Tab-separated table of C-alpha atoms (C1' of nucleotides) in Angstrom:
chain	number	residue	atom	x	y	z
A	1189	MET	CA	23.500	-74.434	49.880
A	1190	THR	CA	21.850	-75.569	53.048
A	1191	LEU	CA	22.191	-79.173	51.986
A	1192	PRO	CA	25.559	-80.893	51.806
A	1193	SER	CA	27.835	-80.544	48.788
A	1194	THR	CA	26.038	-78.192	46.492
A	1195	TYR	CA	29.202	-77.099	44.763
A	1196	ALA	CA	30.215	-79.896	42.438
A	1197	ASP	CA	33.967	-79.405	42.653
A	1198	ARG	CA	35.082	-82.086	45.080
A	1199	ASN	CA	38.702	-81.274	44.548
A	1200	CYS	CA	38.740	-77.686	45.648
A	1201	SER	CA	39.087	-76.517	49.197
A	1202	LEU	CA	37.632	-73.186	48.246
A	1203	ALA	CA	34.384	-74.834	47.239
A	1204	ARG	CA	34.447	-76.905	50.423
A	1205	SER	CA	34.923	-73.847	52.585
A	1206	LEU	CA	32.187	-71.966	50.823
A	1207	GLU	CA	29.788	-74.773	51.548
A	1208	ILE	CA	30.327	-74.007	55.221
A	1209	VAL	CA	30.764	-70.256	55.378
A	1210	GLY	CA	29.661	-69.110	51.933
A	1211	GLU	CA	26.025	-68.520	52.644
A	1212	ARG	CA	24.576	-65.105	53.120
A	1213	TRP	CA	24.961	-63.869	56.727
A	1214	THR	CA	27.258	-66.662	57.840
A	1215	LEU	CA	30.530	-64.733	57.887
A	1216	LEU	CA	28.847	-61.764	59.509
A	1217	ILE	CA	27.619	-64.014	62.286
A	1218	ILE	CA	31.129	-65.361	62.694
A	1219	ARG	CA	32.573	-61.862	62.733
A	1220	ASP	CA	30.158	-60.990	65.511
A	1221	VAL	CA	31.272	-63.986	67.534
A	1222	PHE	CA	34.892	-62.867	67.159
A	1223	PHE	CA	33.759	-59.481	68.418
A	1224	GLY	CA	32.202	-61.020	71.508
A	1225	VAL	CA	28.569	-61.496	70.568
A	1226	ARG	CA	27.272	-64.783	71.904
A	1227	ARG	CA	23.524	-64.634	72.254
A	1228	PHE	CA	20.751	-65.307	69.793
A	1229	GLY	CA	18.986	-62.053	70.415
A	1230	ASP	CA	22.154	-60.012	70.089
A	1231	PHE	CA	22.938	-61.465	66.682
A	1232	ALA	CA	19.377	-60.796	65.611
A	1233	THR	CA	19.333	-57.143	66.630
A	1234	GLN	CA	22.877	-56.269	65.628
A	1235	LEU	CA	22.758	-57.871	62.188
A	1236	LYS	CA	19.046	-57.281	61.603
A	1237	ILE	CA	18.916	-60.803	60.301
A	1238	PRO	CA	15.573	-62.638	60.203
A	1239	ARG	CA	15.351	-64.899	63.206
A	1240	ALA	CA	14.438	-67.929	61.163
A	1241	VAL	CA	17.583	-67.556	59.079
A	1242	LEU	CA	19.637	-67.001	62.194
A	1243	THR	CA	18.314	-70.216	63.675
A	1244	ASN	CA	19.301	-72.137	60.555
A	1245	ARG	CA	22.768	-70.639	60.334
A	1246	LEU	CA	23.584	-71.210	63.985
A	1247	LYS	CA	22.334	-74.778	63.824
A	1248	PHE	CA	24.420	-75.442	60.759
A	1249	LEU	CA	27.559	-73.869	62.177
A	1250	VAL	CA	27.203	-75.881	65.371
A	1251	GLN	CA	26.671	-79.039	63.365
A	1252	GLU	CA	29.789	-78.290	61.334
A	1253	GLY	CA	31.862	-77.711	64.441
A	1254	VAL	CA	32.502	-74.033	63.831
A	1255	LEU	CA	30.503	-72.941	66.858
A	1256	ILE	CA	29.538	-74.621	70.093
A	1257	ARG	CA	26.253	-73.963	71.753
A	1258	ASP	CA	25.751	-74.315	75.451
A	1259	ASP	CA	23.700	-73.014	78.295
A	1260	ASP	CA	25.435	-70.584	80.554
A	1261	ALA	CA	25.010	-70.307	84.326
A	1262	THR	CA	21.896	-68.163	84.039
A	1263	GLY	CA	20.151	-70.671	81.788
A	1264	GLY	CA	20.702	-68.554	78.697
A	1265	VAL	CA	22.125	-69.965	75.491
A	1266	GLU	CA	25.605	-69.034	74.330
A	1267	TYR	CA	27.337	-69.590	71.011
A	1268	ARG	CA	31.114	-69.580	70.934
A	1269	LEU	CA	33.823	-70.360	68.414
A	1270	THR	CA	35.605	-73.680	68.408
A	1271	ALA	CA	39.242	-73.886	67.344
A	1272	LYS	CA	37.968	-74.578	63.864
A	1273	GLY	CA	35.903	-71.427	64.048
A	1274	VAL	CA	38.840	-69.401	65.323
A	1275	GLY	CA	40.710	-70.670	62.287
A	1276	LEU	CA	38.449	-68.505	60.182
A	1277	TRP	CA	39.997	-65.278	61.417
A	1278	PRO	CA	42.397	-65.054	58.447
A	1279	VAL	CA	39.395	-65.289	56.154
A	1280	VAL	CA	37.617	-62.483	57.970
A	1281	ARG	CA	40.808	-60.454	58.003
A	1282	ALA	CA	41.421	-60.936	54.279
A	1283	LEU	CA	37.910	-59.816	53.391
A	1284	MET	CA	38.132	-56.820	55.708
A	1285	SER	CA	41.491	-55.801	54.245
A	1286	TRP	CA	40.144	-55.974	50.728
A	1287	GLY	CA	37.084	-53.954	51.647
A	1288	ASP	CA	39.240	-51.399	53.425
A	1289	ALA	CA	41.596	-51.162	50.465
A	1290	PHE	CA	38.938	-50.588	47.837
A	1291	TYR	CA	35.934	-49.130	49.617
A	1292	SER	CA	37.277	-47.104	52.506
A	1293	PRO	CA	39.337	-44.225	51.102
A	1294	SER	CA	39.904	-42.634	54.480
A	1295	GLY	CA	41.633	-45.682	55.945
A	1296	VAL	CA	40.824	-48.971	57.596
A	1297	LYS	CA	37.514	-49.199	59.417
A	1298	ARG	CA	38.976	-51.395	62.100
A	1299	ALA	CA	42.572	-51.785	63.171
A	1300	GLU	CA	44.137	-54.786	64.853
A	1301	ARG	CA	46.642	-54.395	67.642
A	1302	HIS	CA	48.743	-56.744	69.678
A	1303	ASP	CA	47.111	-56.477	73.091
A	1304	GLN	CA	50.400	-57.222	74.872
A	1305	ASP	CA	52.482	-54.385	73.441
A	1306	GLY	CA	50.016	-52.237	71.506
A	1307	GLY	CA	51.743	-52.785	68.166
A	1308	LEU	CA	49.667	-52.590	64.998
A	1309	LEU	CA	49.225	-55.791	63.026
A	1310	ASP	CA	49.982	-55.998	59.318
A	1311	HIS	CA	47.831	-57.790	56.747
A	1312	GLU	CA	49.211	-61.154	57.781
A	1313	GLY	CA	48.538	-60.593	61.471
A	1314	ARG	CA	52.137	-59.948	62.452
A	1315	CYS	CA	52.835	-57.395	65.157
A	1316	GLN	CA	54.875	-54.543	63.743
A	1317	ASP	CA	56.414	-53.941	67.150
A	1318	CYS	CA	57.490	-57.376	68.289
A	1319	GLY	CA	57.358	-59.148	64.932
A	1320	LEU	CA	55.353	-62.093	66.227
A	1321	ALA	CA	52.352	-63.684	64.539
A	1322	VAL	CA	49.739	-62.747	67.097
A	1323	PRO	CA	47.288	-65.457	68.182
A	1324	VAL	CA	43.632	-64.512	67.986
A	1325	PRO	CA	42.918	-64.094	71.719
A	1326	GLU	CA	45.746	-61.550	71.938
A	1327	ILE	CA	44.370	-59.410	69.144
A	1328	ARG	CA	42.790	-56.155	70.142
A	1329	ILE	CA	40.379	-54.639	67.653
A	1330	GLU	CA	39.547	-50.950	67.556
A	1331	PRO	CA	37.989	-48.361	65.259
A	1332	GLY	CA	40.475	-47.148	62.654
A	1333	PRO	CA	40.744	-43.898	60.692
A	1334	GLY	CA	38.066	-44.990	58.229
A	1335	PHE	CA	35.518	-45.659	60.942
A	1336	ASP	CA	32.565	-43.316	60.647
A	1337	ARG	CA	31.164	-42.446	64.049
A	1338	THR	CA	28.371	-40.349	62.626
A	1339	ASP	CA	26.469	-43.237	61.132
A	1340	SER	CA	27.385	-45.944	63.591
A	1341	ASP	CA	24.482	-47.730	65.186
A	1342	HIS	CA	23.511	-46.974	68.702
A	1343	ASP	CA	22.056	-50.202	69.965
A	1344	PRO	CA	24.017	-51.514	72.959
A	1345	VAL	CA	25.477	-54.422	71.028
A	1346	SER	CA	26.866	-52.237	68.246
A	1347	VAL	CA	28.269	-49.793	70.755
A	1348	ALA	CA	29.967	-52.655	72.562
A	1349	ILE	CA	31.583	-54.176	69.494
A	1350	ASN	CA	32.794	-50.777	68.338
A	1351	THR	CA	34.634	-50.263	71.601
A	1352	PRO	CA	38.295	-51.314	71.557
A	1353	ARG	CA	38.377	-54.868	72.873
A	1354	ARG	CA	40.154	-58.161	72.568
A	1355	LEU	CA	38.699	-60.675	70.153
A	1356	LEU	CA	36.505	-63.386	71.688
A	1357	GLU	CA	35.961	-61.409	74.848
A	1358	PRO	CA	32.217	-61.407	75.511
A	1359	ILE	CA	30.390	-58.133	75.213
A	1360	MET	CA	28.702	-57.024	78.390
A	1361	ARG	CA	25.161	-55.998	77.950
A	1362	PRO	CA	23.386	-54.192	80.809
A	1363	ARG	CA	21.777	-57.309	82.203
A	1364	THR	CA	24.888	-59.395	81.962
A	1365	LEU	CA	26.887	-56.713	83.709
A	1366	SER	CA	24.598	-56.694	86.701
A	1367	ALA	CA	24.759	-60.460	87.081
A	1368	ALA	CA	27.660	-60.760	89.502
A	1369	GLY	CA	30.908	-62.031	87.989
A	1370	GLU	CA	29.290	-63.171	84.740
A	1371	GLY	CA	31.371	-60.933	82.543
A	1372	GLU	CA	34.718	-61.946	83.888
A	1373	ARG	CA	34.006	-65.640	83.986
A	1374	GLY	CA	32.848	-65.430	80.389
A	1375	ALA	CA	36.058	-63.750	79.349
A	1376	THR	CA	38.133	-66.440	81.000
A	1377	ARG	CA	36.201	-69.140	79.250
A	1378	ALA	CA	36.634	-67.414	75.919
A	1379	ALA	CA	40.383	-67.400	76.310
A	1380	GLU	CA	40.435	-71.060	77.327
A	1381	ARG	CA	38.311	-72.135	74.385
A	1382	ALA	CA	40.390	-70.349	71.840
A	1383	ASP	CA	43.800	-71.173	73.237
A	1384	SER	CA	43.880	-74.689	74.447
A	1385	PRO	CA	42.160	-76.811	71.799
A	1386	ALA	CA	43.938	-75.057	68.929
B	723	MET	CA	22.325	-59.159	47.532
B	724	THR	CA	22.224	-58.317	43.880
B	725	LEU	CA	21.144	-54.787	44.685
B	726	PRO	CA	23.474	-52.360	46.404
B	727	SER	CA	23.956	-52.336	50.154
B	728	THR	CA	21.842	-55.159	51.413
B	729	TYR	CA	23.888	-55.619	54.543
B	730	ALA	CA	22.955	-52.828	56.879
B	731	ASP	CA	26.324	-52.414	58.545
B	732	ARG	CA	27.823	-49.402	56.784
B	733	ASN	CA	30.803	-49.381	59.071
B	734	CYS	CA	32.216	-52.796	58.377
B	735	SER	CA	34.508	-53.634	55.507
B	736	LEU	CA	33.605	-57.269	55.859
B	737	ALA	CA	29.982	-56.481	55.053
B	738	ARG	CA	31.107	-54.266	52.188
B	739	SER	CA	33.281	-56.989	50.727
B	740	LEU	CA	30.553	-59.565	51.054
B	741	GLU	CA	28.227	-57.364	49.066
B	742	ILE	CA	30.645	-57.771	46.183
B	743	VAL	CA	31.967	-61.293	46.492
B	744	GLY	CA	29.626	-62.860	49.045
B	745	GLU	CA	27.054	-64.253	46.687
B	746	ARG	CA	26.871	-67.868	45.752
B	747	TRP	CA	29.238	-68.763	42.878
B	748	THR	CA	31.049	-65.433	42.851
B	749	LEU	CA	34.260	-66.534	44.514
B	750	LEU	CA	34.346	-69.710	42.463
B	751	ILE	CA	34.148	-67.641	39.314
B	752	ILE	CA	36.975	-65.491	40.590
B	753	ARG	CA	39.044	-68.544	41.455
B	754	ASP	CA	38.559	-69.771	37.909
B	755	VAL	CA	39.774	-66.468	36.511
B	756	PHE	CA	42.897	-66.747	38.663
B	757	PHE	CA	43.351	-70.215	37.205
B	758	GLY	CA	43.182	-68.868	33.676
B	759	VAL	CA	39.554	-69.320	32.695
B	760	ARG	CA	38.338	-66.328	30.707
B	761	ARG	CA	35.384	-67.307	28.582
B	762	PHE	CA	31.698	-67.463	29.349
B	763	GLY	CA	31.267	-70.985	28.123
B	764	ASP	CA	34.260	-72.273	30.060
B	765	PHE	CA	32.927	-70.909	33.335
B	766	ALA	CA	29.575	-72.447	32.583
B	767	THR	CA	30.875	-75.921	31.882
B	768	GLN	CA	33.588	-76.011	34.517
B	769	LEU	CA	31.451	-74.730	37.373
B	770	LYS	CA	28.171	-76.207	36.125
B	771	ILE	CA	26.596	-72.900	36.996
B	772	PRO	CA	23.302	-71.918	35.359
B	773	ARG	CA	24.052	-69.564	32.517
B	774	ALA	CA	21.571	-66.965	33.699
B	775	VAL	CA	23.314	-66.749	37.044
B	776	LEU	CA	26.689	-66.602	35.349
B	777	THR	CA	25.516	-63.694	33.234
B	778	ASN	CA	24.383	-61.806	36.323
B	779	ARG	CA	27.553	-62.447	38.275
B	780	LEU	CA	29.880	-61.475	35.453
B	781	LYS	CA	27.902	-58.314	34.783
B	782	PHE	CA	28.013	-57.374	38.423
B	783	LEU	CA	31.726	-58.081	38.793
B	784	VAL	CA	32.497	-56.012	35.711
B	785	GLN	CA	30.335	-53.205	37.011
B	786	GLU	CA	32.153	-53.322	40.348
B	787	GLY	CA	35.540	-53.218	38.669
B	788	VAL	CA	36.647	-56.673	39.735
B	789	LEU	CA	36.692	-58.004	36.186
B	790	ILE	CA	37.038	-56.376	32.814
B	791	ARG	CA	35.245	-57.673	29.796
B	792	ASP	CA	36.520	-57.210	26.321
B	793	ASP	CA	36.461	-58.769	22.920
B	794	ASP	CA	39.589	-60.588	21.903
B	795	ALA	CA	41.064	-60.688	18.419
B	796	THR	CA	38.787	-63.505	17.271
B	797	GLY	CA	35.677	-61.608	18.277
B	798	GLY	CA	35.175	-63.749	21.368
B	799	VAL	CA	34.500	-62.268	24.795
B	800	GLU	CA	37.108	-62.444	27.535
B	801	TYR	CA	36.834	-61.714	31.224
B	802	ARG	CA	39.986	-60.867	33.143
B	803	LEU	CA	40.849	-59.644	36.601
B	804	THR	CA	41.574	-56.007	37.279
B	805	ALA	CA	44.069	-55.012	39.957
B	806	LYS	CA	41.121	-54.864	42.334
B	807	GLY	CA	40.234	-58.409	41.373
B	808	VAL	CA	43.798	-59.602	41.800
B	809	GLY	CA	43.599	-58.132	45.286
B	810	LEU	CA	41.171	-60.888	46.140
B	811	TRP	CA	43.830	-63.575	46.021
B	812	PRO	CA	44.466	-63.413	49.782
B	813	VAL	CA	40.766	-64.035	50.309
B	814	VAL	CA	40.813	-67.059	48.025
B	815	ARG	CA	43.992	-68.287	49.686
B	816	ALA	CA	42.579	-67.902	53.188
B	817	LEU	CA	39.463	-69.863	52.325
B	818	MET	CA	41.475	-72.574	50.598
B	819	SER	CA	43.824	-72.868	53.563
B	820	TRP	CA	40.948	-73.226	55.964
B	821	GLY	CA	39.295	-75.849	53.814
B	822	ASP	CA	42.577	-77.709	53.462
B	823	ALA	CA	43.174	-77.575	57.202
B	824	PHE	CA	39.788	-78.902	58.241
B	825	TYR	CA	38.455	-80.893	55.309
B	826	SER	CA	41.465	-82.386	53.562
B	827	PRO	CA	43.203	-84.790	55.955
B	828	SER	CA	45.700	-85.997	53.364
B	829	GLY	CA	47.131	-82.534	52.770
B	830	VAL	CA	46.492	-79.431	50.724
B	831	LYS	CA	44.550	-79.864	47.511
B	832	ARG	CA	46.580	-77.223	45.758
B	833	ALA	CA	50.037	-75.942	46.549
B	834	GLU	CA	51.460	-72.555	45.671
B	835	ARG	CA	55.025	-72.189	44.483
B	836	HIS	CA	57.232	-69.267	43.586
B	837	ASP	CA	57.569	-69.708	39.836
B	838	GLN	CA	61.030	-68.114	39.840
B	839	ASP	CA	62.748	-70.454	42.285
B	840	GLY	CA	60.234	-73.234	42.894
B	841	GLY	CA	59.938	-72.507	46.610
B	842	LEU	CA	56.691	-73.390	48.380
B	843	LEU	CA	54.616	-70.497	49.683
B	844	ASP	CA	53.398	-70.339	53.269
B	845	HIS	CA	49.918	-69.280	54.364
B	846	GLU	CA	50.769	-65.630	53.902
B	847	GLY	CA	52.154	-66.085	50.402
B	848	ARG	CA	55.795	-65.810	51.335
B	849	CYS	CA	58.297	-67.964	49.474
B	850	GLN	CA	60.002	-70.344	51.872
B	851	ASP	CA	63.103	-70.354	49.715
B	852	CYS	CA	63.752	-66.695	49.037
B	853	GLY	CA	61.582	-65.212	51.780
B	854	LEU	CA	59.831	-62.742	49.493
B	855	ALA	CA	56.117	-62.002	49.398
B	856	VAL	CA	55.378	-63.384	45.962
B	857	PRO	CA	53.207	-61.259	43.648
B	858	VAL	CA	50.248	-63.050	42.108
B	859	PRO	CA	51.583	-63.384	38.539
B	860	GLU	CA	54.671	-65.172	39.867
B	861	ILE	CA	52.651	-67.748	41.768
B	862	ARG	CA	52.591	-71.217	40.317
B	863	ILE	CA	49.685	-73.404	41.404
B	864	GLU	CA	49.810	-77.179	41.313
B	865	PRO	CA	47.979	-80.185	42.713
B	866	GLY	CA	49.075	-80.954	46.276
B	867	PRO	CA	49.118	-84.184	48.298
B	868	GLY	CA	45.396	-83.904	49.065
B	869	PHE	CA	44.425	-83.674	45.419
B	870	ASP	CA	42.362	-86.654	44.357
B	871	ARG	CA	43.063	-87.603	40.762
B	872	THR	CA	40.511	-90.393	40.756
B	873	ASP	CA	37.504	-88.124	40.930
B	874	SER	CA	38.808	-85.121	39.074
B	875	ASP	CA	36.726	-83.961	36.177
B	876	HIS	CA	37.825	-84.686	32.669
B	877	ASP	CA	36.456	-81.816	30.677
B	878	PRO	CA	39.251	-79.887	28.961
B	879	VAL	CA	38.839	-76.855	31.184
B	880	SER	CA	39.165	-78.846	34.406
B	881	VAL	CA	42.153	-80.717	33.050
B	882	ALA	CA	43.775	-77.420	32.153
B	883	ILE	CA	43.280	-75.779	35.526
B	884	ASN	CA	44.541	-78.865	37.322
B	885	THR	CA	47.805	-78.739	35.414
B	886	PRO	CA	50.605	-76.863	37.183
B	887	ARG	CA	50.488	-73.321	35.868
B	888	ARG	CA	51.060	-69.732	36.790
B	889	LEU	CA	48.082	-67.778	38.037
B	890	LEU	CA	46.339	-65.564	35.474
B	891	GLU	CA	47.881	-67.426	32.564
B	892	PRO	CA	45.044	-68.229	30.182
B	893	ILE	CA	44.133	-71.848	29.704
B	894	MET	CA	44.502	-73.051	26.175
B	895	ARG	CA	41.554	-74.916	24.873
B	896	PRO	CA	41.908	-76.829	21.602
B	897	ARG	CA	40.442	-74.069	19.443
B	898	THR	CA	42.442	-71.329	21.096
B	899	LEU	CA	45.627	-73.307	20.642
B	900	SER	CA	45.108	-73.623	16.924
B	901	ALA	CA	44.589	-69.882	16.500
B	902	ALA	CA	48.165	-68.854	15.770
B	903	GLY	CA	49.903	-67.074	18.639
B	904	GLU	CA	46.687	-66.490	20.561
B	905	GLY	CA	47.824	-68.323	23.660
B	906	GLU	CA	51.072	-66.492	24.059
B	907	ARG	CA	49.674	-63.075	23.363
B	908	GLY	CA	46.953	-63.751	25.933
B	909	ALA	CA	49.545	-64.684	28.522
B	910	THR	CA	51.453	-61.505	27.950
B	911	ARG	CA	48.347	-59.426	28.357
B	912	ALA	CA	47.482	-61.228	31.570
B	913	ALA	CA	50.831	-60.352	33.084
B	914	GLU	CA	50.503	-56.731	32.029
B	915	ARG	CA	47.055	-56.354	33.495
B	916	ALA	CA	47.951	-57.839	36.802
B	917	ASP	CA	51.300	-56.176	37.269
B	918	SER	CA	51.179	-52.643	36.107
B	919	PRO	CA	47.959	-51.122	37.495
B	920	ALA	CA	48.484	-52.622	40.967
C	948	DC	C1'	23.598	-67.982	-0.856
C	949	DA	C1'	22.247	-71.909	2.284
C	950	DT	C1'	23.839	-74.736	6.026
C	951	DG	C1'	25.844	-75.673	10.134
C	952	DC	C1'	29.019	-74.588	13.882
C	953	DT	C1'	30.524	-72.029	18.176
C	954	DC	C1'	29.687	-68.860	21.409
C	955	DA	C1'	27.372	-65.389	24.589
C	956	DG	C1'	23.508	-64.455	26.479
C	957	DT	C1'	18.062	-64.634	27.192
C	958	DT	C1'	13.710	-66.689	28.364
C	959	DC	C1'	10.726	-69.302	31.142
C	960	DA	C1'	8.364	-72.295	34.317
C	961	DC	C1'	9.569	-74.292	38.621
C	962	DT	C1'	11.272	-74.626	43.058
C	963	DG	C1'	13.410	-73.447	47.160
C	964	DA	C1'	15.294	-69.948	50.166
C	965	DC	C1'	14.829	-65.453	52.366
C	966	DT	C1'	11.924	-61.837	54.620
C	967	DG	C1'	9.426	-59.601	58.308
C	968	DA	C1'	6.099	-59.784	61.590
C	969	DA	C1'	3.560	-62.134	64.835
C	970	DC	C1'	3.417	-65.891	67.951
C	971	DT	C1'	4.868	-69.803	71.400
C	972	DG	C1'	6.834	-71.480	75.339
C	973	DC	C1'	10.321	-71.303	78.802
C	974	DT	C1'	12.686	-69.137	82.881
C	975	DC	C1'	13.590	-65.798	86.127
C	976	DC	C1'	11.973	-61.910	89.048
C	977	DT	C1'	8.816	-59.759	92.200
D	1407	DA	C1'	-0.120	-64.692	89.669
D	1408	DG	C1'	1.872	-61.200	86.471
D	1409	DG	C1'	5.358	-59.377	83.690
D	1410	DA	C1'	9.665	-59.231	81.279
D	1411	DG	C1'	13.442	-61.234	78.621
D	1412	DC	C1'	14.931	-64.699	75.748
D	1413	DA	C1'	15.265	-68.460	72.123
D	1414	DG	C1'	13.292	-69.960	69.013
D	1415	DT	C1'	8.854	-71.256	65.495
D	1416	DT	C1'	5.277	-70.268	62.201
D	1417	DC	C1'	3.491	-68.349	58.112
D	1418	DA	C1'	2.234	-65.951	53.927
D	1419	DG	C1'	4.528	-63.237	50.495
D	1420	DT	C1'	8.391	-62.429	47.678
D	1421	DC	C1'	12.577	-63.020	45.439
D	1422	DA	C1'	16.502	-65.398	43.697
D	1423	DG	C1'	18.470	-69.753	41.901
D	1424	DT	C1'	17.807	-73.837	38.692
D	1425	DG	C1'	17.970	-76.315	34.332
D	1426	DA	C1'	16.675	-76.713	29.868
D	1427	DA	C1'	15.521	-74.788	25.701
D	1428	DC	C1'	15.965	-70.936	22.760
D	1429	DT	C1'	17.916	-66.577	20.218
D	1430	DG	C1'	21.021	-64.250	17.513
D	1431	DA	C1'	25.575	-62.869	16.016
D	1432	DG	C1'	29.814	-64.226	13.643
D	1433	DC	C1'	32.388	-67.379	11.042
D	1434	DA	C1'	33.435	-71.211	7.829
D	1435	DT	C1'	32.302	-74.312	4.256
D	1436	DG	C1'	30.195	-76.054	-0.072
DNA sequence: CATGCTCAGTTCACTGACTGAACTGCTCCT
DNA sequence: AGGAGCAGTTCAGTCAGTGAACTGAGCATG
């Protein structure tokens, strides 16, 4: 699956998509990016994914134009979604909805809201208050009724992504917070990236 | 991934879903079932998947309640979707849409229509003619503008699933056709299964 | 009853990918 | 110079996927 075109069916967009995002870990990495994770080490600790695999996946996703990699002001490396990557949100949403429906009897584990008016989103991403199809940067994600606080992880990254937040907004880890202005500038960039090239 | 709970994140429905349908081949098998494939040998030839892997995947999907396995009248084995399995259609649709959008410049490879009135479905599965959210058994799938007839496979199963047809309707291979009434009875059962327990 | 067919599934040797832990090399901070 | 944080790399062990050949049940035919 690492090499190009391992599914024979050249005439199926499902097979094509799975060549990109169908490998183990890939969609979880992408979910984390939606939730604001951007740094190699944060993916590694939050997902407990072997670093070698993480390296491969990130490289591949960058090569495929799903993520972009660049050095931030502090010299660190950041991975962010391209418009193509943002286009995967319906895929993530569909899988989450299915998992919620069949494996989370007490309700959804995460709810989506329209950040502008607080309305809940339905399965298609439409705001139940204003009726609009809400673009990804305006989606606010938060723990839902099925979220289990007792067994949630306690590393800073997990805590951050389990806090209500807008998609794509970078998480602020202790160090990043202390670096003056870093958090806010990052957030602005995230919004730009997701909005304009789409 | 074959064993239970290999993704650590117990609080994420995405991880939960991927434990079920995230393995290589799994979603392609499920797509084939939506397209009417039901028999072990047909999956094997159409997907060119190693038979040992196919055995494992089918077993696992049956065990997880995504498929049911039973013997048909002729003593053959059939795999069909449960309501839980039918619930995966939005996942398949989302992945197909993404693949169409970013890897099929000449248009979608497969289009969905409302079988009742012939209206095209949008990304959320809503009929653009009548405005309804179309249930899976009423969806008609057909080759779209991006479908490439020149390199489509020519085995009977591929030919069958590339013919416009309703989802879940069993494909009729030569032998099945000759068995009197088999095809129609199969179709009826498919509709029952998908409709009533949902 | 012997022969041959289809079909579902198993077996097996091989290969390639994943795993986890330790290590490298870079930059910033003091 | 010394230490800490970070982004990877390396490596030996293991496990899962691959492809081809095989098994065994059920059916049909002569």
